[in-house]
Short mmCIF file of C-alpha atoms in Angstrom, two decimals:
data_model
loop_
_atom_site.label_atom_id
_atom_site.label_comp_id
_atom_site.label_asym_id
_atom_site.label_seq_id
_atom_site.Cartn_x
_atom_site.Cartn_y
_atom_site.Cartn_z
CA MET A 1 130.61 114.84 92.15
CA ASN A 2 133.67 113.57 90.08
CA GLN A 3 135.93 116.17 91.79
CA PRO A 4 137.42 115.41 95.48
CA HIS A 5 135.87 117.63 98.12
CA ILE A 6 138.22 119.45 100.12
CA PHE A 7 136.84 117.91 103.37
CA HIS A 8 138.18 114.52 102.41
CA GLU A 9 135.84 112.92 105.11
CA ILE A 10 132.55 113.95 102.94
CA ASP A 11 134.00 111.42 100.30
CA ASN A 12 134.83 108.66 102.70
CA SER A 13 131.18 108.92 103.95
CA MET A 14 129.37 109.26 100.32
CA THR A 15 132.02 106.16 98.99
CA GLY A 16 131.08 104.07 102.39
CA LEU A 17 127.05 105.09 101.27
CA LYS A 18 127.34 104.03 97.89
CA ASP A 19 129.55 100.56 98.98
CA LYS A 20 126.75 99.96 101.32
CA ILE A 21 124.05 100.20 98.80
CA LEU A 22 126.18 97.72 96.38
CA LEU A 23 126.38 95.27 99.29
CA MET A 24 122.74 95.47 99.85
CA ALA A 25 121.89 95.26 96.12
CA SER A 26 124.17 92.14 95.63
CA LEU A 27 122.74 90.65 98.56
CA THR A 28 118.92 91.03 97.12
CA ARG A 29 119.74 89.98 93.77
CA GLN A 30 121.16 86.74 95.29
CA ASN A 31 118.20 86.11 97.65
CA LEU A 32 116.28 86.65 94.70
CA GLU A 33 118.04 84.21 92.37
CA ARG A 34 117.89 81.61 95.09
CA ALA A 35 114.28 82.23 95.92
CA ILE A 36 113.74 81.17 92.12
CA GLN A 37 116.19 78.45 92.44
CA ALA A 38 114.59 77.17 95.69
CA LEU A 39 110.95 76.99 93.75
CA LEU A 40 112.32 75.47 90.34
CA THR A 41 114.26 72.81 91.96
CA ARG A 42 112.09 71.96 94.76
CA ASP A 43 115.08 72.75 97.10
CA ILE A 44 113.63 73.66 100.78
CA ASP A 45 116.81 74.25 102.29
CA LEU A 46 117.95 76.90 99.69
CA ALA A 47 114.28 78.35 100.42
CA ARG A 48 114.88 78.49 104.10
CA MET A 49 118.46 79.77 103.41
CA VAL A 50 116.65 82.91 101.39
CA ILE A 51 114.17 83.29 104.48
CA GLY A 52 116.97 83.62 107.04
CA ASP A 53 119.41 85.87 104.79
CA ASP A 54 116.69 88.60 104.36
CA SER A 55 117.85 89.93 108.12
CA ASP A 56 121.10 91.02 106.43
CA VAL A 57 119.21 92.87 104.04
CA ASP A 58 116.96 94.88 106.65
CA ASP A 59 120.31 95.64 108.76
CA LEU A 60 121.93 97.11 105.84
CA GLU A 61 118.78 99.22 105.11
CA VAL A 62 118.87 100.53 108.56
CA LYS A 63 122.36 101.12 108.59
CA ILE A 64 122.11 103.33 105.24
CA ASP A 65 119.37 105.38 106.68
CA GLN A 66 121.58 106.00 109.86
CA GLN A 67 124.61 106.88 107.17
CA GLY A 68 122.49 109.05 104.93
CA MET A 69 121.27 111.00 108.26
CA ASP A 70 124.74 111.37 109.57
CA ILE A 71 126.04 112.62 106.48
CA LEU A 72 122.95 115.37 106.35
CA ILE A 73 123.51 116.32 110.00
CA ARG A 74 127.44 116.44 109.58
CA PHE A 75 128.01 117.81 106.26
CA HIS A 76 124.53 119.96 105.11
CA PRO A 77 125.01 118.40 101.68
CA VAL A 78 123.83 120.06 98.55
CA ALA A 79 123.27 119.73 94.75
CA SER A 80 124.48 116.10 93.50
CA ASP A 81 125.63 115.62 97.38
CA LEU A 82 122.32 116.13 98.47
CA ARG A 83 120.79 113.89 95.83
CA LEU A 84 123.11 111.15 96.39
CA VAL A 85 122.28 110.89 99.94
CA ILE A 86 118.17 111.26 99.32
CA THR A 87 118.56 108.54 96.19
CA SER A 88 120.58 105.92 98.51
CA MET A 89 118.37 105.91 100.90
CA LYS A 90 115.36 105.38 98.91
CA THR A 91 117.23 103.03 97.00
CA ALA A 92 117.81 101.04 100.21
CA HIS A 93 113.94 101.15 100.86
CA ASN A 94 113.31 99.53 97.49
CA LEU A 95 116.07 96.82 97.76
CA GLU A 96 114.38 95.77 100.93
CA ARG A 97 110.93 95.30 99.69
CA ILE A 98 112.56 93.43 96.78
CA SER A 99 114.26 90.99 99.24
CA ASP A 100 110.79 90.95 100.84
CA HIS A 101 109.32 89.50 97.86
CA ALA A 102 112.22 87.13 97.56
CA VAL A 103 111.31 85.98 101.10
CA THR A 104 107.72 85.76 99.81
CA ILE A 105 108.62 83.41 96.76
CA ALA A 106 110.76 81.42 98.77
CA LYS A 107 107.99 80.87 101.43
CA ARG A 108 105.49 79.71 98.58
CA ALA A 109 108.43 77.89 97.05
CA ARG A 110 108.76 75.65 100.41
CA LYS A 111 104.78 75.18 100.37
CA ILE A 112 104.85 74.08 97.03
CA CYS A 113 107.77 71.68 97.53
CA LYS A 114 105.97 70.18 100.40
CA SER A 115 103.01 69.21 98.05
CA SER A 116 103.38 65.85 96.33
CA GLU A 117 101.29 66.76 93.23
CA PRO A 118 103.85 68.02 90.29
CA LEU A 119 103.75 71.32 89.12
CA GLU A 120 104.71 73.47 86.25
CA THR A 121 107.00 75.92 87.95
CA ASN A 122 108.89 76.91 84.85
CA ILE A 123 105.81 78.96 83.65
CA ILE A 124 107.17 81.62 85.82
CA GLU A 125 110.67 81.76 84.66
CA PRO A 126 110.46 84.08 81.65
CA LEU A 127 109.06 86.73 84.52
CA TYR A 128 112.12 85.97 86.72
CA THR A 129 114.16 86.91 83.57
CA MET A 130 112.48 89.97 82.97
CA ALA A 131 112.12 91.26 86.73
CA GLU A 132 115.99 90.19 87.35
CA THR A 133 116.82 92.23 84.20
CA LEU A 134 114.92 95.09 85.25
CA LEU A 135 116.64 95.02 88.50
CA ARG A 136 120.03 94.83 87.29
CA ASP A 137 119.66 97.57 84.80
CA ALA A 138 117.86 99.65 87.54
CA LEU A 139 121.28 99.21 89.82
CA LEU A 140 123.36 99.88 86.79
CA ALA A 141 121.58 103.13 86.26
CA TYR A 142 122.28 104.01 89.73
CA THR A 143 126.10 102.97 90.01
CA ASP A 144 126.85 104.63 86.51
CA ALA A 145 124.65 107.52 86.63
CA ASN A 146 122.96 106.15 83.25
CA THR A 147 119.95 107.95 82.61
CA ASP A 148 118.82 106.35 79.36
CA LEU A 149 119.00 102.84 81.05
CA GLY A 150 116.92 104.50 84.28
CA GLU A 151 114.11 105.88 81.60
CA GLY A 152 114.10 102.87 79.74
CA LEU A 153 112.95 100.53 82.54
CA LYS A 154 109.43 101.72 82.27
CA SER A 155 108.76 100.27 78.91
CA CYS A 156 110.50 97.00 80.18
CA ASP A 157 108.17 96.97 83.08
CA LYS A 158 105.08 97.06 80.36
CA GLN A 159 106.38 93.86 79.00
CA LEU A 160 106.64 92.25 82.24
CA ASP A 161 103.10 93.35 83.44
CA ALA A 162 101.77 92.15 80.25
CA ALA A 163 103.59 88.58 80.65
CA HIS A 164 102.54 88.76 84.46
CA LYS A 165 98.87 88.97 83.16
CA GLU A 166 99.31 86.01 80.99
CA VAL A 167 100.98 83.79 83.19
CA VAL A 168 97.92 84.75 85.66
CA ALA A 169 95.14 83.96 83.17
CA LEU A 170 96.98 80.68 82.32
CA LEU A 171 97.36 79.46 85.92
CA SER A 172 93.86 80.63 86.58
CA SER A 173 92.50 78.68 83.63
CA ARG A 174 94.34 75.51 85.27
CA LEU A 175 92.73 75.92 88.55
CA GLU A 176 89.55 74.84 87.24
CA ASN A 177 90.51 71.21 86.54
CA SER A 178 93.22 71.42 88.97
CA GLU A 179 92.00 68.41 91.58
CA GLY A 180 94.90 68.60 94.38
CA ARG A 181 96.92 71.27 92.98
CA ALA A 182 94.59 74.50 93.40
CA GLU A 183 96.65 75.57 96.54
CA SER A 184 100.16 75.12 94.78
CA LEU A 185 98.62 76.99 91.75
CA LEU A 186 97.66 80.01 94.09
CA HIS A 187 100.93 80.01 95.61
CA LEU A 188 102.41 80.20 91.86
CA ILE A 189 100.49 82.86 90.92
CA LEU A 190 101.32 84.87 94.09
CA VAL A 191 104.75 84.29 93.18
CA ALA A 192 103.94 85.58 89.67
CA ARG A 193 102.72 88.64 91.48
CA SER A 194 105.88 89.22 93.62
CA LEU A 195 107.89 89.22 90.19
CA GLU A 196 105.81 91.64 88.81
CA ARG A 197 105.91 93.78 92.03
CA ILE A 198 109.53 93.60 91.89
CA GLY A 199 109.77 94.92 88.23
CA ASP A 200 107.77 98.12 89.68
CA LEU A 201 110.22 98.73 92.25
CA ALA A 202 113.16 98.53 90.21
CA VAL A 203 111.76 101.30 88.19
CA ASN A 204 111.28 103.38 90.95
CA ILE A 205 115.05 102.90 91.41
CA GLY A 206 115.50 103.65 87.94
CA GLU A 207 113.54 106.77 88.15
CA ASP A 208 115.44 107.97 91.37
CA SER A 209 118.97 107.39 89.36
CA VAL A 210 117.42 109.76 86.77
CA PHE A 211 116.83 112.15 89.70
CA LEU A 212 120.33 111.25 90.77
CA SER A 213 122.43 112.01 87.56
CA GLU A 214 120.11 115.29 86.61
CA ALA A 215 117.89 116.23 89.08
CA ARG A 216 114.80 115.14 86.88
CA ASP A 217 112.07 113.73 88.43
CA ILE A 218 110.07 111.12 86.10
CA ARG A 219 108.07 109.97 88.25
CA HIS A 220 104.37 109.78 87.47
CA ASP A 221 105.31 111.29 84.12
CA LYS A 222 102.61 109.82 81.85
CA ARG A 223 103.96 111.46 78.90
CA LYS A 224 107.35 109.84 79.17
CA SER A 225 105.79 106.61 79.80
CA SER A 226 103.93 106.95 76.67
CA ASP A 227 106.87 108.09 74.78
CA LEU A 228 108.19 104.68 75.31
CA GLY A 229 106.70 101.90 73.23
CA GLU A 230 103.47 103.26 73.34
CA ASN A 231 101.44 105.18 70.85
CA PRO A 232 102.07 109.09 71.41
CA ALA A 233 99.18 110.14 70.05
CA MET B 1 107.46 141.40 91.11
CA GLY B 2 109.30 143.78 89.63
CA THR B 3 113.05 144.62 89.08
CA ALA B 4 114.80 146.82 91.80
CA ILE B 5 118.64 146.80 90.80
CA GLN B 6 119.61 146.39 87.31
CA ILE B 7 123.10 145.47 86.56
CA GLN B 8 124.40 145.70 83.14
CA ASN B 9 127.48 144.40 81.71
CA VAL B 10 129.34 146.16 84.51
CA ASN B 11 133.19 146.23 84.36
CA PHE B 12 134.92 147.62 87.73
CA ALA B 13 138.36 148.45 88.49
CA TYR B 14 140.70 149.45 91.10
CA GLY B 15 143.35 151.80 89.39
CA ALA B 16 144.56 149.45 86.68
CA LYS B 17 143.40 146.03 88.44
CA GLN B 18 139.89 145.07 86.90
CA VAL B 19 137.85 143.04 89.57
CA LEU B 20 134.53 142.86 88.06
CA HIS B 21 134.20 141.44 84.37
CA ASP B 22 130.91 142.12 82.76
CA VAL B 23 128.43 141.28 85.20
CA THR B 24 124.74 141.52 84.49
CA LEU B 25 122.34 140.80 86.52
CA ASP B 26 118.64 141.92 87.75
CA ILE B 27 117.64 142.13 91.49
CA PRO B 28 113.99 141.70 92.47
CA ASP B 29 112.17 144.12 94.61
CA ARG B 30 111.21 142.89 97.91
CA GLN B 31 113.37 139.57 97.62
CA VAL B 32 116.34 138.52 99.68
CA THR B 33 119.17 138.21 97.13
CA ALA B 34 122.39 136.40 98.32
CA PHE B 35 126.00 136.97 96.65
CA ILE B 36 128.23 133.95 97.59
CA GLY B 37 131.81 133.10 96.03
CA PRO B 38 135.33 132.60 97.28
CA SER B 39 137.27 135.58 98.91
CA GLY B 40 138.40 137.90 96.04
CA CYS B 41 135.76 137.00 93.69
CA GLY B 42 134.35 140.63 93.77
CA LYS B 43 130.94 139.79 95.75
CA SER B 44 131.89 142.94 98.27
CA THR B 45 133.10 145.06 95.31
CA LEU B 46 129.82 144.46 93.54
CA ILE B 47 127.49 145.17 96.09
CA ARG B 48 129.39 148.36 97.13
CA CYS B 49 128.76 149.51 93.58
CA ILE B 50 125.32 149.75 94.31
CA ASN B 51 125.25 152.55 96.60
CA ARG B 52 128.76 153.86 95.07
CA ILE B 53 130.38 153.62 98.24
CA ASN B 54 133.20 152.50 96.32
CA ASP B 55 133.59 155.94 95.20
CA ARG B 56 135.50 156.46 98.18
CA ILE B 57 138.27 154.87 97.26
CA PRO B 58 140.93 156.95 95.14
CA GLY B 59 141.08 155.07 91.55
CA ALA B 60 137.97 152.83 92.11
CA ARG B 61 135.52 153.28 89.15
CA VAL B 62 133.36 151.42 87.20
CA THR B 63 134.61 151.47 83.79
CA ALA B 64 131.51 150.19 81.53
CA GLY B 65 127.88 149.18 81.78
CA SER B 66 125.58 150.61 84.18
CA ILE B 67 123.41 150.24 87.37
CA HIS B 68 120.05 151.46 87.58
CA ILE B 69 117.96 151.49 90.89
CA HIS B 70 113.98 151.37 89.91
CA GLY B 71 115.24 152.80 86.58
CA ILE B 72 117.06 155.63 87.50
CA ASP B 73 121.06 155.52 86.31
CA ILE B 74 122.80 155.70 89.58
CA HIS B 75 126.13 157.46 87.93
CA ARG B 76 124.27 160.09 85.91
CA GLU B 77 125.75 163.28 86.48
CA ASP B 78 122.89 165.05 88.30
CA LEU B 79 122.24 162.22 90.81
CA ASN B 80 122.46 163.37 94.59
CA LEU B 81 124.84 161.02 96.09
CA GLN B 82 123.28 161.64 100.09
CA GLU B 83 119.89 160.80 98.58
CA LEU B 84 120.92 157.42 96.62
CA ARG B 85 122.70 156.35 100.08
CA ARG B 86 119.59 157.14 101.94
CA ARG B 87 117.61 155.05 99.61
CA VAL B 88 120.09 152.12 99.71
CA GLY B 89 121.44 151.74 102.94
CA MET B 90 124.03 149.45 103.77
CA VAL B 91 125.14 147.23 107.08
CA PHE B 92 128.50 145.90 107.57
CA GLN B 93 130.60 142.92 108.69
CA LYS B 94 131.58 144.45 111.68
CA TYR B 95 129.06 145.98 113.65
CA ASN B 96 129.71 149.87 113.91
CA PRO B 97 127.45 151.70 116.47
CA PHE B 98 128.30 155.09 117.05
CA ALA B 99 129.88 155.97 120.65
CA LYS B 100 126.26 157.52 121.36
CA SER B 101 123.11 156.46 122.81
CA ILE B 102 120.97 153.75 121.23
CA TYR B 103 118.23 156.51 120.44
CA ASP B 104 121.06 158.93 118.88
CA ASN B 105 122.49 156.07 116.79
CA VAL B 106 118.71 155.25 115.44
CA VAL B 107 117.85 159.03 114.68
CA PHE B 108 121.27 159.62 113.55
CA GLY B 109 120.46 159.45 109.84
CA LEU B 110 117.00 161.61 109.96
CA ARG B 111 118.98 164.33 111.62
CA ILE B 112 121.43 164.24 108.88
CA ALA B 113 118.26 164.37 106.68
CA GLY B 114 117.04 167.46 108.33
CA VAL B 115 114.66 165.95 110.65
CA LYS B 116 114.26 167.99 113.87
CA ASN B 117 110.74 167.35 115.38
CA ARG B 118 111.19 165.40 118.78
CA ALA B 119 107.84 163.48 118.07
CA GLU B 120 108.77 162.58 114.85
CA LEU B 121 112.05 161.45 115.90
CA ASP B 122 110.86 159.26 118.76
CA ASP B 123 107.97 158.07 116.49
CA ALA B 124 110.79 156.92 114.07
CA ALA B 125 113.14 155.30 116.54
CA GLU B 126 110.58 153.20 117.86
CA LYS B 127 109.41 152.09 114.59
CA ALA B 128 112.84 151.38 113.46
CA LEU B 129 113.93 149.28 116.65
CA THR B 130 110.48 147.50 116.12
CA ASN B 131 111.14 146.62 112.90
CA ALA B 132 114.57 145.21 113.73
CA ALA B 133 113.22 143.29 116.53
CA LEU B 134 115.01 145.30 119.09
CA TRP B 135 112.58 147.60 120.60
CA ASP B 136 111.36 145.31 123.52
CA GLU B 137 114.92 144.62 124.68
CA VAL B 138 115.87 148.43 124.51
CA LYS B 139 113.06 150.50 124.90
CA ASP B 140 113.97 150.95 128.92
CA ARG B 141 117.26 152.37 128.19
CA LEU B 142 117.04 154.39 124.82
CA HIS B 143 119.47 156.72 126.14
CA THR B 144 121.85 154.67 127.58
CA SER B 145 125.42 153.70 125.33
CA ALA B 146 124.99 151.59 122.46
CA THR B 147 128.29 150.27 122.99
CA GLY B 148 127.06 148.20 126.01
CA LEU B 149 124.72 146.45 124.10
CA SER B 150 125.65 142.82 123.19
CA GLY B 151 127.10 141.92 119.55
CA GLY B 152 123.88 140.62 118.02
CA GLN B 153 122.10 143.83 119.35
CA GLN B 154 124.57 146.04 118.42
CA GLN B 155 124.14 144.59 114.50
CA ARG B 156 120.42 144.82 114.81
CA LEU B 157 120.92 148.49 116.13
CA CYS B 158 122.82 149.31 112.81
CA ILE B 159 119.82 147.59 110.81
CA ALA B 160 117.53 149.69 113.09
CA ARG B 161 119.86 153.07 111.87
CA VAL B 162 119.82 152.03 108.34
CA ILE B 163 115.65 151.43 108.17
CA ALA B 164 114.90 154.71 110.28
CA THR B 165 115.68 156.60 107.05
CA GLU B 166 113.28 154.03 105.17
CA PRO B 167 115.54 153.03 102.57
CA ASP B 168 114.19 151.20 99.43
CA ILE B 169 117.28 148.83 99.18
CA VAL B 170 119.29 147.35 102.35
CA LEU B 171 122.80 146.12 101.51
CA MET B 172 124.48 143.68 103.79
CA ASP B 173 128.05 142.48 103.61
CA GLU B 174 128.49 139.69 105.74
CA PRO B 175 126.33 140.96 108.53
CA CYS B 176 126.34 137.75 110.72
CA ALA B 177 130.53 136.89 110.34
CA ALA B 178 131.16 138.24 113.77
CA LEU B 179 128.10 136.92 115.69
CA ASP B 180 127.36 133.55 117.41
CA PRO B 181 124.87 131.26 115.94
CA LEU B 182 121.77 132.01 118.37
CA ALA B 183 122.51 135.82 117.20
CA THR B 184 122.98 134.88 113.62
CA LEU B 185 119.64 133.43 113.54
CA LYS B 186 117.92 136.65 115.16
CA ILE B 187 119.38 138.46 112.09
CA GLU B 188 118.08 135.87 109.55
CA GLU B 189 114.92 135.96 110.84
CA LEU B 190 114.94 139.78 110.65
CA ILE B 191 116.03 139.56 107.14
CA THR B 192 113.06 137.51 106.31
CA GLU B 193 110.68 139.96 108.33
CA LEU B 194 112.65 142.84 106.64
CA LYS B 195 111.91 141.50 102.89
CA LYS B 196 108.42 142.50 103.01
CA LYS B 197 109.15 146.13 102.99
CA PHE B 198 112.80 146.22 101.63
CA THR B 199 114.89 144.88 98.89
CA ILE B 200 117.73 143.15 100.36
CA VAL B 201 121.07 142.16 99.10
CA ILE B 202 123.46 140.12 101.28
CA VAL B 203 127.09 139.09 100.72
CA THR B 204 127.73 136.15 103.06
CA HIS B 205 130.25 133.10 102.88
CA ASN B 206 127.80 131.09 105.32
CA MET B 207 125.91 128.72 102.66
CA SER B 208 123.65 127.28 104.85
CA GLN B 209 122.85 131.12 105.68
CA ALA B 210 122.29 131.45 101.83
CA THR B 211 119.79 128.34 101.49
CA ARG B 212 118.10 129.45 104.71
CA CYS B 213 117.11 133.32 103.83
CA SER B 214 117.43 134.27 100.24
CA ASP B 215 115.05 133.98 97.41
CA ARG B 216 117.55 134.12 94.74
CA THR B 217 121.52 133.12 94.54
CA ALA B 218 124.46 134.56 92.69
CA PHE B 219 127.39 132.76 92.22
CA MET B 220 130.51 134.72 91.44
CA TYR B 221 134.27 133.78 90.85
CA LEU B 222 137.17 135.73 89.68
CA GLY B 223 135.12 138.78 89.46
CA LYS B 224 132.67 137.18 86.80
CA LEU B 225 128.99 136.29 87.80
CA ILE B 226 128.82 132.45 87.18
CA GLU B 227 125.26 131.27 88.00
CA TYR B 228 122.39 133.21 89.28
CA GLY B 229 119.11 131.86 89.84
CA GLY B 230 116.54 130.84 92.33
CA THR B 231 118.47 129.86 95.74
CA LEU B 232 116.60 126.36 95.75
CA GLN B 233 117.97 125.52 92.13
CA ILE B 234 121.39 127.01 92.63
CA PHE B 235 121.55 124.50 95.67
CA GLU B 236 119.60 121.44 94.66
CA ASN B 237 120.82 121.43 90.94
CA PRO B 238 123.04 124.03 89.74
CA LYS B 239 123.79 124.49 85.90
CA ASP B 240 127.08 125.19 85.93
CA PRO B 241 130.20 122.86 87.23
CA GLN B 242 131.86 125.88 88.87
CA THR B 243 128.73 126.37 91.03
CA GLU B 244 128.38 122.57 91.72
CA ALA B 245 131.88 122.67 92.75
CA TYR B 246 131.91 125.17 95.05
CA ILE B 247 128.63 125.02 96.75
CA THR B 248 129.47 121.06 97.44
CA GLY B 249 133.00 122.27 98.87
CA ALA B 250 134.95 120.26 95.74
CA PHE B 251 136.45 123.39 94.30
CA GLY B 252 140.10 124.36 93.45
#
């Protein structure tokens, strides 16, 4: 992959594909950050912006799929070239779903903002930090072919899962005496759920990055999962 | 799945020029094995070692190592060369039917082997042409000139001529190089069928062809075997950077 192709058009197409993934990743991370900011700062305009900008991410997913198919048809890639095309198309799909979750968060934020009752939205901030870190590392694993980073995401995701459970338990306990805040608390629980799902999707990207680098499929690898931070026995 | 051809530490030279260096590989029985690599890498020389057709070139010889076919050393002194070439047939890049009828082409090898019984020859011709997926196209004109056939048909006739003598192994040296895409696909379909009965070794520059119809692939470069493995492994995840560079077109 480091050596240029004799037929330079292949390099141009591959570079174009990766550039689109990077752009899509950048927009997705921005959407997620803005959605959380909208929630934390009760900024309805920012939430609307996130909902509107999601179409750019959708368009990029379609373009990446089309470019991937064009490369498959024109150049019949094999080995690392083939893995790059397949992984890029799958990464685009995962990014699109992450951006959808950002939209979900923005929509919940908009509804929470409309409620006059105060709400401790900062409870979900640690979840956001963990999900955002997972996403950042997954994208680094893809761009830098960093296998260790890609494989390490599973254990980080377990921490996010545990934190998500705690937040949901806390918010659920407050539902009992919530009076007028029940609907907003439910929205916040679903925001936490979206962040937990973003962690899962980031893990998918990390797993695909390992396949990209080493042609090793670590999905559903229970053994690897238990090696990372759990009791190996 | 047993080993049909065992190539061990083979060196080969044309006079003083060594062109194969310590090549070792086992070719499995009743599978298709493809040799790929850039021009001059030694893949055609290697395939031509298997039926000793290189012996015809003055000064060309295996200088070290051995080749066994089903356990028999093909360089042993008492080997019957004619019998070796009956058991190891060869199809060439440029289809080369004799200027004879279709029928006479197919039974040529059998006649050389001494078969004279007409019914036996007729049966063998039909069987070989059927196995070469040509029977339906030529059954009504068996005694017309073979040179009147299309290129793809002539190549399948050459394959029928080879398999009529019931070899164990069929060597194919770029068998589709002179054919159009549809004729190429017919040959590839034929190769896939033939491997049920024969061990096939194919030299090809067409890597898509290697991925479509071979079970194992050997990549050669500068007279050395660089990598040998299952075709899907070679084209999905080659172990050697030189193989990766060659098959992705990032070579040299």
